[in-house]
Every structure is written in C-alpha cells, then in structure tokens.
Short mmCIF file of C-alpha atoms and ligand atoms in Angstrom, two decimals:
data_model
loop_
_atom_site.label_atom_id
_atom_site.label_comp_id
_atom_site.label_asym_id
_atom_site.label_seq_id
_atom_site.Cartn_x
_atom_site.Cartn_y
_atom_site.Cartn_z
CA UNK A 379 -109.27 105.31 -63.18
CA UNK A 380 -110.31 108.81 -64.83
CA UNK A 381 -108.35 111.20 -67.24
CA UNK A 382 -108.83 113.93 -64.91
CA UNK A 383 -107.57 117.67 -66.10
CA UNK A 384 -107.20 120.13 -63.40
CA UNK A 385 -107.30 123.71 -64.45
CA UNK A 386 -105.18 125.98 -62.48
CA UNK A 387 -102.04 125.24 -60.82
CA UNK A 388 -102.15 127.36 -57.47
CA UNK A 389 -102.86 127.14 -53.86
CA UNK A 390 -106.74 124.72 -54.98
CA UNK A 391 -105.64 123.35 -58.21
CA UNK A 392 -102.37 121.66 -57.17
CA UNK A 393 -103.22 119.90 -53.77
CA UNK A 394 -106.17 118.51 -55.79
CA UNK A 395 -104.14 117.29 -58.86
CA UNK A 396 -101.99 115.30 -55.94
CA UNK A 397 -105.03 114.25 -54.67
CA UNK A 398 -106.37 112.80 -57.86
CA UNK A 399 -103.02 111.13 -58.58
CA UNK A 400 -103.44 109.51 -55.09
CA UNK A 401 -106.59 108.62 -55.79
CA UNK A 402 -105.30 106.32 -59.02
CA UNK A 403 -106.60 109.03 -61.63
CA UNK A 404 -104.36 109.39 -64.66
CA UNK A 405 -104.14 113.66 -64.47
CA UNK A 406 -103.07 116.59 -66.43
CA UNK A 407 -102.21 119.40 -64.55
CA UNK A 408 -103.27 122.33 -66.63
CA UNK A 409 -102.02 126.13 -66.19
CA UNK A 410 -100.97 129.66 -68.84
CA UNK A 411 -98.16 130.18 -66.34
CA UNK A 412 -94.89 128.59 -68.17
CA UNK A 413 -92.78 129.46 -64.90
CA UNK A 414 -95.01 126.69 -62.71
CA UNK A 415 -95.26 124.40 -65.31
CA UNK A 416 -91.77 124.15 -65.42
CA UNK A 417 -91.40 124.08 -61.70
CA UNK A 418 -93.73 121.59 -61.66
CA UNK A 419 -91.88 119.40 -64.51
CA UNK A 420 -88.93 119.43 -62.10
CA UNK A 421 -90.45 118.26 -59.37
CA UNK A 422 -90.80 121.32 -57.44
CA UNK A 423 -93.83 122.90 -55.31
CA UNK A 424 -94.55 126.14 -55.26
CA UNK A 425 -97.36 125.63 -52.50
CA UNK A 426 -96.59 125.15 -49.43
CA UNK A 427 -99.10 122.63 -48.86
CA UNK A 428 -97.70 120.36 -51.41
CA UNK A 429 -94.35 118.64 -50.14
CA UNK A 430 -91.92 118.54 -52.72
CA UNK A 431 -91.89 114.50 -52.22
CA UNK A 432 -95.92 113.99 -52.55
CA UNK A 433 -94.64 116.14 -55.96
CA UNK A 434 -92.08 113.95 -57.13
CA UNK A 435 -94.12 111.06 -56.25
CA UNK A 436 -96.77 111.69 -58.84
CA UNK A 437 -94.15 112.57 -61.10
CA UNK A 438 -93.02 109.50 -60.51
CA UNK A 439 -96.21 107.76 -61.50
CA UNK A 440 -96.47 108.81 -64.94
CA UNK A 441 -100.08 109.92 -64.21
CA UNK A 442 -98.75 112.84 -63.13
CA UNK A 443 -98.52 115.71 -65.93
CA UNK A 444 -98.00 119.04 -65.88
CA UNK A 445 -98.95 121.15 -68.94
CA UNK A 446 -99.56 124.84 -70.41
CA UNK A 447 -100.59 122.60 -73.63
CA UNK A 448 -104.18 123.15 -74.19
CA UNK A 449 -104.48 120.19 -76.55
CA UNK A 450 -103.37 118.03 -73.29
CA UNK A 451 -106.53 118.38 -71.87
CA UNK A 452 -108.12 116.37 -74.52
CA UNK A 453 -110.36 113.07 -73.71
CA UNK A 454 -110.91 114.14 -70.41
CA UNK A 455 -113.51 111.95 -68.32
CA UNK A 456 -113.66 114.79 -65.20
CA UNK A 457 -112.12 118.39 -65.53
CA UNK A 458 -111.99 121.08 -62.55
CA UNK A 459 -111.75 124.50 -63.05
CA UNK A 460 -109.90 126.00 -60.29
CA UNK A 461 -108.57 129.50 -61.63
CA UNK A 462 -108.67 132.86 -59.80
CA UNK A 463 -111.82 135.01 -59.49
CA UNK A 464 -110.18 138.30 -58.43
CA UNK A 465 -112.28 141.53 -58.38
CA UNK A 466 -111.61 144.31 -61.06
CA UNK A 467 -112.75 148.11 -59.80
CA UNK A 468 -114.85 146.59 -57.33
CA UNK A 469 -116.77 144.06 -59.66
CA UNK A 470 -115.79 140.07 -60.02
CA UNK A 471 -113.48 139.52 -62.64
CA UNK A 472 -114.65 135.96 -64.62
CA UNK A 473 -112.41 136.31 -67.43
CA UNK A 474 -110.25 133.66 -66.32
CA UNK A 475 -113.35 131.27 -65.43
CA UNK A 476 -114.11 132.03 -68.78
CA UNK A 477 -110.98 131.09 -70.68
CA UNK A 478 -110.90 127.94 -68.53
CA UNK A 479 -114.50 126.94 -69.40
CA UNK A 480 -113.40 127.94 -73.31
CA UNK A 481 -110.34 125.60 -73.39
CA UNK A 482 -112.60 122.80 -71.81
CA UNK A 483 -115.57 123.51 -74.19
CA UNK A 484 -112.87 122.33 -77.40
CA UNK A 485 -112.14 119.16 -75.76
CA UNK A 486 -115.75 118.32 -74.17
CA UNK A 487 -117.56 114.81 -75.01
CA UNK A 488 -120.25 113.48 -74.15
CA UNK A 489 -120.86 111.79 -70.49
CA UNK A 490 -117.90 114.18 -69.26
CA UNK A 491 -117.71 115.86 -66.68
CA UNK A 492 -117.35 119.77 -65.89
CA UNK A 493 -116.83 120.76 -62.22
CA UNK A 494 -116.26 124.71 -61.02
CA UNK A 495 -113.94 125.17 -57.71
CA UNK A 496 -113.02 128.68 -58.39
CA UNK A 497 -115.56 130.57 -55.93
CA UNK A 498 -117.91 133.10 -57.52
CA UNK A 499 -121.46 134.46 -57.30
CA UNK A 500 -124.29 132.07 -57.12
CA UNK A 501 -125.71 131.32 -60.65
CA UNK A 502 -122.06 131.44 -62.42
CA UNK A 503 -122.16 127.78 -62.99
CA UNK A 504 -125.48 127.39 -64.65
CA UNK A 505 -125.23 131.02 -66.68
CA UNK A 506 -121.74 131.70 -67.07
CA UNK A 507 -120.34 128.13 -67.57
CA UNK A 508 -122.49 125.92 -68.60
CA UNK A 509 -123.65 128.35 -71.41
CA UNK A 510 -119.62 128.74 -72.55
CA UNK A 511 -119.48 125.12 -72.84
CA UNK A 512 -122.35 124.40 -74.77
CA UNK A 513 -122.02 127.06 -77.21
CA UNK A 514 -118.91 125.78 -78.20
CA UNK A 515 -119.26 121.85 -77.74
CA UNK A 516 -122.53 121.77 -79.39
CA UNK A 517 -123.53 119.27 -76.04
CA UNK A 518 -126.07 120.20 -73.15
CA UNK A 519 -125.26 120.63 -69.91
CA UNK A 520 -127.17 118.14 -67.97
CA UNK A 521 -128.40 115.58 -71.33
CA UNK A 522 -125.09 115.27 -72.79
CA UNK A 523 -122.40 116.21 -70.10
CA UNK A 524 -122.16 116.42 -66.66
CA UNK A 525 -121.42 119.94 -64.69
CA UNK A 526 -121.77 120.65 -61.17
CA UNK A 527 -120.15 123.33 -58.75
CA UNK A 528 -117.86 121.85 -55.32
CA UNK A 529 -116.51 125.15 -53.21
CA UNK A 530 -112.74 124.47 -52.10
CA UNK A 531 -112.43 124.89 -48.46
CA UNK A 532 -108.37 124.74 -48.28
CA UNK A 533 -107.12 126.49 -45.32
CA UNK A 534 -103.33 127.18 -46.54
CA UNK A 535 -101.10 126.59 -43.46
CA UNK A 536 -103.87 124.32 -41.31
CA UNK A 537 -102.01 121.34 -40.06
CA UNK A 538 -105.68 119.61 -39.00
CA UNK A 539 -108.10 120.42 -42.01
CA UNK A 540 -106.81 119.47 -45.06
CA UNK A 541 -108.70 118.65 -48.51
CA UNK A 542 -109.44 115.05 -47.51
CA UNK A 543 -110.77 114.91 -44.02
CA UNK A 544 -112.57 118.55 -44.88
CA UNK A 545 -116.15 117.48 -45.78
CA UNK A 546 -116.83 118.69 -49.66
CA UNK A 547 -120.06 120.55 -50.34
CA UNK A 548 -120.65 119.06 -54.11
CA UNK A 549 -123.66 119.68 -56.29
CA UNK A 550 -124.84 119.69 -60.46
CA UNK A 551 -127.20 121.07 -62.47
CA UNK A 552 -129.42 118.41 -62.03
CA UNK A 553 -129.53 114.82 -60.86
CA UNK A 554 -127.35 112.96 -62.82
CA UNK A 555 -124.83 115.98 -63.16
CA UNK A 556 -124.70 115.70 -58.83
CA UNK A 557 -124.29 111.80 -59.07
CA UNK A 558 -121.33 112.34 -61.29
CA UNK A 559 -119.88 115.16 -59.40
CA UNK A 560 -120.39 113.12 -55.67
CA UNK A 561 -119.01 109.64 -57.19
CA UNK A 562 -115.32 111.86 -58.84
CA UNK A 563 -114.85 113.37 -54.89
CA UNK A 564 -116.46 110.03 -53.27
CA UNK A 565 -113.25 108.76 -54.53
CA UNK A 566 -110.57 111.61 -53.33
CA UNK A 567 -112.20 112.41 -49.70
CA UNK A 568 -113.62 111.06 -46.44
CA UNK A 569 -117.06 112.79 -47.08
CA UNK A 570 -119.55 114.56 -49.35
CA UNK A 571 -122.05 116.73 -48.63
CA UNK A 572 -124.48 116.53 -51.90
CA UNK A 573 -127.32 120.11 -51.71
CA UNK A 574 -129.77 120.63 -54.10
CA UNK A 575 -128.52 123.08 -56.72
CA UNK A 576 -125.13 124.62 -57.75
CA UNK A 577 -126.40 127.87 -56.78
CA UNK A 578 -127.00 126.80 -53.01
CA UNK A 579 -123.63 125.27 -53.19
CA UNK A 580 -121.94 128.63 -54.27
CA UNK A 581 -123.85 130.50 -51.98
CA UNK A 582 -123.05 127.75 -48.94
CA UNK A 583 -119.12 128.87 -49.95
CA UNK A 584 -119.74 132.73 -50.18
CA UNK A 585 -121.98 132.75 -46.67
CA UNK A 586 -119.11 130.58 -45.04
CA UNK A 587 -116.27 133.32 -45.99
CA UNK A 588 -118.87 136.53 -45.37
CA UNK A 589 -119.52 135.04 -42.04
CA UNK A 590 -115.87 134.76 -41.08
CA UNK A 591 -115.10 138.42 -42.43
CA UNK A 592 -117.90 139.80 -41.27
CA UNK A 593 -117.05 138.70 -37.62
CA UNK A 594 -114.03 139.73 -37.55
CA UNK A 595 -114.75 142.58 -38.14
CA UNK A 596 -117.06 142.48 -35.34
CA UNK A 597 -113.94 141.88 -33.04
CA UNK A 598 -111.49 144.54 -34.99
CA UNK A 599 -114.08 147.18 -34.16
CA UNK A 600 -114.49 146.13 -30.88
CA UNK A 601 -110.85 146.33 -30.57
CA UNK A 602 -110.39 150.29 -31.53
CA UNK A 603 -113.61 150.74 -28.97
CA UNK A 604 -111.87 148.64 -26.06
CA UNK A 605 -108.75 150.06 -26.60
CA UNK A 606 -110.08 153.87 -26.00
CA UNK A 607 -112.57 152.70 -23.20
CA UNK A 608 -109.41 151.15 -21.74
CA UNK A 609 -110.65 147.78 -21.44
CA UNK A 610 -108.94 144.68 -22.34
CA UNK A 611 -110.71 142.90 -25.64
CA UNK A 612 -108.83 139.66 -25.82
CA UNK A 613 -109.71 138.91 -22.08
CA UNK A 614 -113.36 139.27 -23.09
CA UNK A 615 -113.37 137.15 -25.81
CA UNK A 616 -111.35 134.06 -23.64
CA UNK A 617 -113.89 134.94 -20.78
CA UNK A 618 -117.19 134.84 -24.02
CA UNK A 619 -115.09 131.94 -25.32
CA UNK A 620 -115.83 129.69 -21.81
CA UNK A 621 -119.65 129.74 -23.10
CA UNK A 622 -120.08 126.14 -24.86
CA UNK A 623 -122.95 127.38 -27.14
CA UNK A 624 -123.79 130.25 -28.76
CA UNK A 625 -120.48 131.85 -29.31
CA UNK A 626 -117.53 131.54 -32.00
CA UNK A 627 -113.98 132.72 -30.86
CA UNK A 628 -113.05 135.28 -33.33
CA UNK A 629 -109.68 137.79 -32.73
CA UNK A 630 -108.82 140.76 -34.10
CA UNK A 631 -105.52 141.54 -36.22
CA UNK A 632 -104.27 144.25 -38.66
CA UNK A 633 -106.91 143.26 -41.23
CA UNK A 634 -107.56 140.80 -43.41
CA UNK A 635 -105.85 139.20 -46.56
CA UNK A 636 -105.61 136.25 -48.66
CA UNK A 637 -107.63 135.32 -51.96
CA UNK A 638 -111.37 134.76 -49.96
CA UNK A 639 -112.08 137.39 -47.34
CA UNK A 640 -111.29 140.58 -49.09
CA UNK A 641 -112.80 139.12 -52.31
CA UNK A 642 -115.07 136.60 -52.09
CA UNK A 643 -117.84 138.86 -49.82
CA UNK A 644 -117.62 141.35 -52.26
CA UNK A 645 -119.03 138.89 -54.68
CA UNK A 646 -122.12 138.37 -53.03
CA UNK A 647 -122.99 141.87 -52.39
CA UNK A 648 -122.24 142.31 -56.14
CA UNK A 649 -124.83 140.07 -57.37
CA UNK A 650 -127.36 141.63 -54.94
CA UNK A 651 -126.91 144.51 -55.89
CA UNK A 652 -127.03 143.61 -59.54
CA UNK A 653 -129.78 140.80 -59.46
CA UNK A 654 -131.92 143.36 -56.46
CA UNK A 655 -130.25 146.96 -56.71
CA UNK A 656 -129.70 146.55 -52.90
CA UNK A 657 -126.75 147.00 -50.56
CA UNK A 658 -125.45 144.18 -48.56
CA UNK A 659 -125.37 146.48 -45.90
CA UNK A 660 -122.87 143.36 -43.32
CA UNK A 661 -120.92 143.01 -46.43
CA UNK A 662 -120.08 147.05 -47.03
CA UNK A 663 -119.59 147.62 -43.31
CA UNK A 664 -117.56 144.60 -42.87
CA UNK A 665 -115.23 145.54 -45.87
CA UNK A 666 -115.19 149.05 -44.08
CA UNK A 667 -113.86 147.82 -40.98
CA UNK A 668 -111.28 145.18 -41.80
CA UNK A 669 -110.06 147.80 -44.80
CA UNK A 670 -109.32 150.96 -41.83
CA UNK A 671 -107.36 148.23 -39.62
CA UNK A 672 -104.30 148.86 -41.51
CA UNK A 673 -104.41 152.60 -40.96
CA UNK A 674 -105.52 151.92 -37.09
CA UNK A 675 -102.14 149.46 -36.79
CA UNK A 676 -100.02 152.55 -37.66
CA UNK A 677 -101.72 155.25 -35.62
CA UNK A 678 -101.58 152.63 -32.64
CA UNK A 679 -97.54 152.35 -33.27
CA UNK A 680 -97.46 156.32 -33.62
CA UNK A 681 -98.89 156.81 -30.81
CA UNK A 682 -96.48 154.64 -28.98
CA UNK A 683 -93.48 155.66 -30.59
CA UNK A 684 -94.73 159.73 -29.50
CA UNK A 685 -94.77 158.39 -25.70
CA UNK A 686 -91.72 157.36 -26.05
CA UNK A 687 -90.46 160.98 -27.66
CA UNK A 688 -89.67 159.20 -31.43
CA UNK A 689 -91.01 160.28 -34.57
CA UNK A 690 -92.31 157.65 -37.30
CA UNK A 691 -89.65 159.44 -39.39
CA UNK A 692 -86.61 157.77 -38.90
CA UNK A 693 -87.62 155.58 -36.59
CA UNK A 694 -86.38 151.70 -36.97
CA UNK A 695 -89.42 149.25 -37.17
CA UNK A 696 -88.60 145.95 -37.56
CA UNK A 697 -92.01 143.90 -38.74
CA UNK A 698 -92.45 140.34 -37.79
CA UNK A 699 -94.70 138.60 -40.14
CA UNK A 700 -95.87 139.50 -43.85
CA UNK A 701 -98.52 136.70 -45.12
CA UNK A 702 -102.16 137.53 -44.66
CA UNK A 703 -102.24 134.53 -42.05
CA UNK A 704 -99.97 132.20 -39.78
CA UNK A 705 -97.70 129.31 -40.89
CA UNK A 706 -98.07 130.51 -44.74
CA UNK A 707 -96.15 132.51 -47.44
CA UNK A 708 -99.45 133.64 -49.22
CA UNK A 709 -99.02 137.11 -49.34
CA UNK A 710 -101.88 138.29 -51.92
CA UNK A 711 -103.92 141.31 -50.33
CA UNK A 712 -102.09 140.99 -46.43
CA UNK A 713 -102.51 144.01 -44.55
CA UNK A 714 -99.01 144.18 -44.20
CA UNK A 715 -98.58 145.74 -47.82
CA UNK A 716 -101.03 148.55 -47.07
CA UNK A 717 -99.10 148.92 -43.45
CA UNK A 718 -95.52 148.83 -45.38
CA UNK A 719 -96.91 151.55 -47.79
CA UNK A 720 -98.27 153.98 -45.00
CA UNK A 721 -94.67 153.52 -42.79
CA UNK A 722 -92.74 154.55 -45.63
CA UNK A 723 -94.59 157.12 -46.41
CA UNK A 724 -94.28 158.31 -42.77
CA UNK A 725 -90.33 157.98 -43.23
CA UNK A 726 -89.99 155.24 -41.43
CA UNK A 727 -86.87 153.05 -41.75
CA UNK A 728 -88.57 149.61 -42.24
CA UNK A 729 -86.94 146.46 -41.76
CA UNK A 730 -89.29 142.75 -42.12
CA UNK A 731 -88.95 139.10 -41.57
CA UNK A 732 -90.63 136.99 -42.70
CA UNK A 733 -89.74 132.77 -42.69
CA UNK A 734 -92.31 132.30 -45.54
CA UNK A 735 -92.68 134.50 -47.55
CA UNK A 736 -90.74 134.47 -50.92
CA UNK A 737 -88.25 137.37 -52.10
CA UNK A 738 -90.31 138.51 -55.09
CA UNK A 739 -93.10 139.24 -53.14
CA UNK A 740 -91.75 141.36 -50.66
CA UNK A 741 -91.66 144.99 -51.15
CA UNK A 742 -88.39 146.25 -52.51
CA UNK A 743 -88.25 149.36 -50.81
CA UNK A 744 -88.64 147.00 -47.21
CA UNK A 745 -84.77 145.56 -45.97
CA UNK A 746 -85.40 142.22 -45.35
CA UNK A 747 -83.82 140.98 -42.89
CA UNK A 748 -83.71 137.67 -40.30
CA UNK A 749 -84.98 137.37 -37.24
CA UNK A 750 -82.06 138.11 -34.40
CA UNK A 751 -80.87 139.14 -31.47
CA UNK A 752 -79.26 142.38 -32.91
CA UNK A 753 -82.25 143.16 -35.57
CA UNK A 754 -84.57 143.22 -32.56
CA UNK A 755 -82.79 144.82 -30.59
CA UNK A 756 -81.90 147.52 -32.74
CA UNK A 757 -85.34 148.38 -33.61
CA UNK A 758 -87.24 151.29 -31.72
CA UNK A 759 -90.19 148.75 -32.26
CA UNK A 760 -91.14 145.55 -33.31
CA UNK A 761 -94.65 145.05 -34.68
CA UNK A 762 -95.96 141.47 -34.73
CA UNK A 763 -98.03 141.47 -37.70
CA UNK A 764 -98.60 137.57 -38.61
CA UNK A 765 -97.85 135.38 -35.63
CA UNK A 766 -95.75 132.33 -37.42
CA UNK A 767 -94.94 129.51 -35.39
CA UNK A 768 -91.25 129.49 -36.76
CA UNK A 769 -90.55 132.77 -34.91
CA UNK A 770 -88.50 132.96 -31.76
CA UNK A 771 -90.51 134.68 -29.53
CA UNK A 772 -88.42 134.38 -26.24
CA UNK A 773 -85.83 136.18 -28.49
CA UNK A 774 -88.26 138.86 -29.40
CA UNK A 775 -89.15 139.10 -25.24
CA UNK A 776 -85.57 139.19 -23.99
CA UNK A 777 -84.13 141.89 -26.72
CA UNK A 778 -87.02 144.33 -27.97
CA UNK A 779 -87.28 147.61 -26.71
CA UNK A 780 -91.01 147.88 -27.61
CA UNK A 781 -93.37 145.46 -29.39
CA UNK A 782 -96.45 146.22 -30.69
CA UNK A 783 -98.59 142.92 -31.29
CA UNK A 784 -101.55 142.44 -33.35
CA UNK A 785 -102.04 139.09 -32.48
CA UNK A 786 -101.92 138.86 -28.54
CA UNK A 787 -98.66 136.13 -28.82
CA UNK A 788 -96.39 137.90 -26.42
CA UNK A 789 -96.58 138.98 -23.00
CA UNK A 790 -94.61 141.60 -21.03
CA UNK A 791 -93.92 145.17 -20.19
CA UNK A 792 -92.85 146.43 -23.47
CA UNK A 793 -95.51 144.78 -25.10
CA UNK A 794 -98.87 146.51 -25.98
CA UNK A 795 -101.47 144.57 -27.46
CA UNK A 796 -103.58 145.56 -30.77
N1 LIG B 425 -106.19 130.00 -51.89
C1 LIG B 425 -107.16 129.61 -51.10
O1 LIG B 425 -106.96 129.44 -49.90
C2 LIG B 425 -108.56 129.34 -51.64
C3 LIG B 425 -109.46 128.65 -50.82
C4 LIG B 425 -110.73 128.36 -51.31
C5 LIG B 425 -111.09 128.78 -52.58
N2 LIG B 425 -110.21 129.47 -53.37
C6 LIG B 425 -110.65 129.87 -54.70
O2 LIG B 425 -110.07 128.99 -55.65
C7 LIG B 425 -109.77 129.70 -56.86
C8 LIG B 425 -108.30 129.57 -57.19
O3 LIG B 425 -107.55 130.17 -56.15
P1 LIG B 425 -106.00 129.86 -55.95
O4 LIG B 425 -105.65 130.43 -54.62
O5 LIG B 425 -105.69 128.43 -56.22
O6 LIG B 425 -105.37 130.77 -57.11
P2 LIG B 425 -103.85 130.75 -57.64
O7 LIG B 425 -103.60 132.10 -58.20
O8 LIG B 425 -102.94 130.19 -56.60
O9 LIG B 425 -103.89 129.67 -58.83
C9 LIG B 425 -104.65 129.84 -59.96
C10 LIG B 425 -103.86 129.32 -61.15
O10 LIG B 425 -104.71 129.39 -62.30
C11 LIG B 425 -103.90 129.69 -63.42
N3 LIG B 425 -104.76 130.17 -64.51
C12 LIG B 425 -105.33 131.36 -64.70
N4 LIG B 425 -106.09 131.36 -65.82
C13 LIG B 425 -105.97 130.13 -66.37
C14 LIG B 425 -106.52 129.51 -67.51
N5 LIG B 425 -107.35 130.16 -68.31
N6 LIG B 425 -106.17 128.24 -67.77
C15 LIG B 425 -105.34 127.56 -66.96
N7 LIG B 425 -104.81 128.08 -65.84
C16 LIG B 425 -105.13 129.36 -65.54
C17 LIG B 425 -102.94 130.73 -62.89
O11 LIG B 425 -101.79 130.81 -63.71
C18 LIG B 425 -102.63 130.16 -61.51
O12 LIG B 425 -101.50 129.31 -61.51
C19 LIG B 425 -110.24 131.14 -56.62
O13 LIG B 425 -111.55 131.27 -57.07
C20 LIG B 425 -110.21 131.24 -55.10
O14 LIG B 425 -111.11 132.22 -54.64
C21 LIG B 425 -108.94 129.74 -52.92
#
C-alpha cells in the first residue's frame, strides 16, 4: 500500500483516486475547489463516471480522503497531478500545473514519486515540473525522486473503455523514474505501455487528440461540400467504412467541444511555433474548420426555416442535446454555447433539453425545458445537437414538425441531415 495524493478532483483526478482506493492505496484526494471537497466529504460525485456508491465505498474505507488542505498531502509515496491546462489568448495556460507541482515540491522526499496527467506540450515535465520541484525540495529529479509523465485517455460517457482496461502510455525522466511510474499503474490497470522519454509520451497524447480533431474536420468539411454538391456524406462514409484497412470512421457534427480537442491541438502547434517559429499548418486548418461548424449549423436551420416561410426571429427551436458529446453532462467548450449565442442573437425563441447536463451550466437566457410530446411539437424545429441515448427519439419522429440533425440519429421526411 502507497500514500497516494491525487491532485485535482475533476473528470481525470477523481476516477483515478477511486481507482487507487481500489487498488488498496491509502489516498488523499487533493483540490482548491471547497464546493467538491465538500461534495466529495458527503459522499457525492460530481462526475458522471464515478457512481455515487464506488464514492461512498472509498469513503467507507478510511483510505479515502478528500481535502483542499495542502498540508494533507504530506508523506506522500506517489502524487499525480491531474489539474486543467486550459489555453489563455490562444497560448497554454500552466499556472495551475504550476501551483500543483509547488504544493507537491513542500511535501517532496526522497524516493517519491511525481507523475503529470494533466496533458500539455512535450518537454513540460522535464522543464516546467521537474525544475518547480527541485527548486523548492532541494532533491533531483531522477537521483533523489522519481517523476515521469502518463497521458489520461478517459473517454467521459464510454461504457467500453474505461481507465482500467484502457492501456496507459507511462514514462520518466530516466530509468528508474519509468520503473517507478510503470510499477504505481502496474498496480491500478490491465496494461502499460512504458516509451522512452516523457516527451514522446506527451507527444503520443497530443498526436492521439490532433489526429481525432484533425479528421473530423476532414468529415465536417466534407459535409458543407456534400451538402451543396447534393450528395449524401454519411452514406459515403458507411459505404468507406466497409473497407477493413486503411480507413477510420469519422462523422461530422456541429463542432467540437470538451477539455482535449479544442485545446489540446492548440498546444502542439504552440510549441512549434515557439520551439521552430513554424505553423502547424493541420492544426490551424483543423481549428478553422471545426470552429465555423457552429455558424454552418445555424445557416443550415435558416435556410430551412426560409423554405418553410419562418424567420429565425421568433421562431420556436427546441434543441436536443447540450454536452460537447453523447451520454455526458460535460459541457466545457460544446458547440452548442456558440450555437445558443448566434440563435439569440437572431431572435430566436430558444428552448433546450438536455438529460445531463446540470442547471448552472446552461445558459440562462435558454428555457429549459423536458423532452415531450407538446415541447416538440410546439417547436417550428428541433435541432439534434448531441445525440444522448436517454432521448426518446420515436417521440421526436411522431410529433416534430421539422428536425434538423447533426448527428444522422433520425430518419424521416421532416428530417434533414447535417
Ligand atoms: N476530461 C477529459 O476527458 C480528459 C481526458 C484526458 C485528459 N484530460 C486532461 O486532464 C487534465 C484535467 O482535466 P479534467 O477534465 O479532469 O479537469 P477538471 O476541471 O474536471 O478538474 C480539474 C480539477 O483540478 C482542480 N485544481 C485546479 N488547480 C488546482 C491546484 N493547484 N491544486 C489542486 N487542485 C487544483 C480544479 O479545482 C478541478 O477540480 C487536463 O489537462 C485535461 O486536458 C482530460
């Protein structure tokens, strides 16, 4: 058994402080937000991905302990950093990497060890962190302690791939810092993947986002081009799909959200610019693409409510679906915001549902409202934005007027497809 101190609370942090507990570890849940601490305390989950009884269960166990306490992280054996790395005017924001690695650096001995989750540019483990915690501990990264980088590869909302039977890319700073770093996840999943520096292994976790926004952003342009050259898009990509090799199914949608594809991309083609003075030119054009879907969802639905004689303004538009993705309530950077902010501005009367999302982070100036037979059917359209399972989709069928849907769920004659 380790004392293990997870750093951040959120969507990484707190699946991986169940984990630990699981696992036998004695762990200290670390965050600066009072609120989840004290949700936590009381036994109850935020994050979807945590049932409240796995919660209660470490609770339970004594091994399990929440804290905004920095002095609670003391005599740790393994701590993981898992706080955001947002972007600030277009550059990556460290600062909280940087006050986690600070509160770790008081409480750092020697034959610990430091691990980095939060994703960021490659080299920010060996010059951003390790640095931070040596300054202050007086120890060396490598002789004295151990520190190593392991990308999270959590897929809020994936009922298959979860943290365990995901295989976990871990790496150090040198040998003995990877041995450390292999044995601590050895211990919480079904496989590790060791590579050869902590640079390759933050680069392995920015290529695997960039090559997932980057594609579909592939298909989102396709799908403003097929749409004007009056082809169907998602028939092509079933009919591409059928080839075994060769090919990745990707499908277009209103754009992209979450805390990794409008971010994390932008992280690489930061430090290449910085490190090279060069554009990531995939990077740039991909952010281009998925950024205009927003605007394209609108003009689509103007140009369907025009056929039908309606105005935007005025018009009621009921949208189905607010997260960035299916099956989740994470709502950070969805496209749905952006479309929310252009509708209102159009004078649309908006209406949403979502089954996931919370209250708070719905936009005020959007009536929520649940998913029924008179919503739906009181709506001049219904734009499918985020295609939860939990909706009712023969409802939707059997009382919508019009439905415009982004993510090719429903079939029918007043349905047009994104
Ligand atoms: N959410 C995902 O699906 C996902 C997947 C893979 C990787 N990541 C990466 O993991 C990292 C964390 O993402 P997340 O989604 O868990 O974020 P989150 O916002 O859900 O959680 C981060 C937590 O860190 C806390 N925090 C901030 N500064 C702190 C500090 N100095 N000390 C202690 N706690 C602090 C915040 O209060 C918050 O509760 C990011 O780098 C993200 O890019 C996220």
């Amino acid at each position: 058994m380790a004392r293990v101190v997870v750093v951040g609370q959120g969507y990484v942090g707190l699946p991986l402080a169940m984990c630990a507990v699981e696992a036998g570890h004695d762990v200290v849940g670390f965050d600066v937000d009072h609120d989840r601490i004290t949700a936590l305390r009381v036994g109850s989950s935020y994050v979807e991905d945590v049932a409240v009884d796995v919660l209660r269960e470490a609770l339970t166990t004594n091994r399990f302990r929440p804290s905004t306490e920095p002095r609670d992280c003391a005599g740790f054996d393994v701590a993981v950093i898992t706080v955001p790395t947002p972007l600030r005017e277009g550059a990556p924001d460290l600062s909280y990497v940087e006050s986690a690695a600070r509160t770790l650096a008081r409480f750092l001995r020697p034959d610990a060890t430091v691990i980095v989750e939060s994703t960021s540019y490659p080299g920010t483990t060996e010059e951003l962190v390790g640095p931070m915690l040596a300054e202050v501990s007086g120890l060396t990264p490598g002789e004295d302690f151990f520190l190593g980088y392991s990308p999270e590869r959590i897929d809020p909302g994936n009922r298959v791939w979860d943290l365990i039977n995901t295989p976990k890319v871990v790496s150090g700073v040198d040998a003995r810092s990877l041995c450390a770093v292999r044995s601590f996840y050895d211990g919480l999943v079904k496989q590790t993947v060791p590579v050869g520096s902590t640079r390759e292994a933050e680069l392995a976790k920015l290529l695997e986002n960039t090559f997932r926004h980057v594609n579909i952003a592939l298909v989102n342009e396709l799908a403003v081009f097929a749409a004007d050259l009056g082809i169907n898009l998602w028939a092509a990509i079933d009919a591409a799909a059928t080839k075994p090799f060769g090919f990745m199914r990707f499908t277009p949608g209103p754009g992209v959200g979450g805390h990794c594809l409008p971010i994390d991309p932008s992280y690489l083609s930061w430090r290449v610019r910085r490190s090279l003075g060069q554009n990531f030119r995939f990077v740039e054009l991909a952010n281009d693409v998925n950024d205009h879907m927003p605007d394209y969802v609108v003009r689509r639905l103007t140009l369907a409510l025009n056929r039908r004689k309606l105005p935007v303004n005025g018009s009621r538009i009921l949208l189905l679906g607010l997260s960035y993705k299916a099956n989740t309530g994470d709502a950070r950077e969805s496209p749905a915001s952006v479309i929310i902010d252009r509708l209102l501005a159009l004078g649309a009367d908006l209406r949403a549902s979502d089954p996931h999302v919370v209250e708070h982070h719905v936009d005020k100036r959007v009536t929520r409202v649940e998913l029924n037979q008179e919503e739906v059917a009181a709506a001049d359209a219904v734009v499918l934005l985020t295609d939860h399972d939990a909706f009712d989709y023969d409802l939707v069928i059997k009382a919508a007027q019009f439905v415009f849907d982004c993510r090719r769920r429903l079939t029918g004659q007043q349905v047009e497809t994104l």
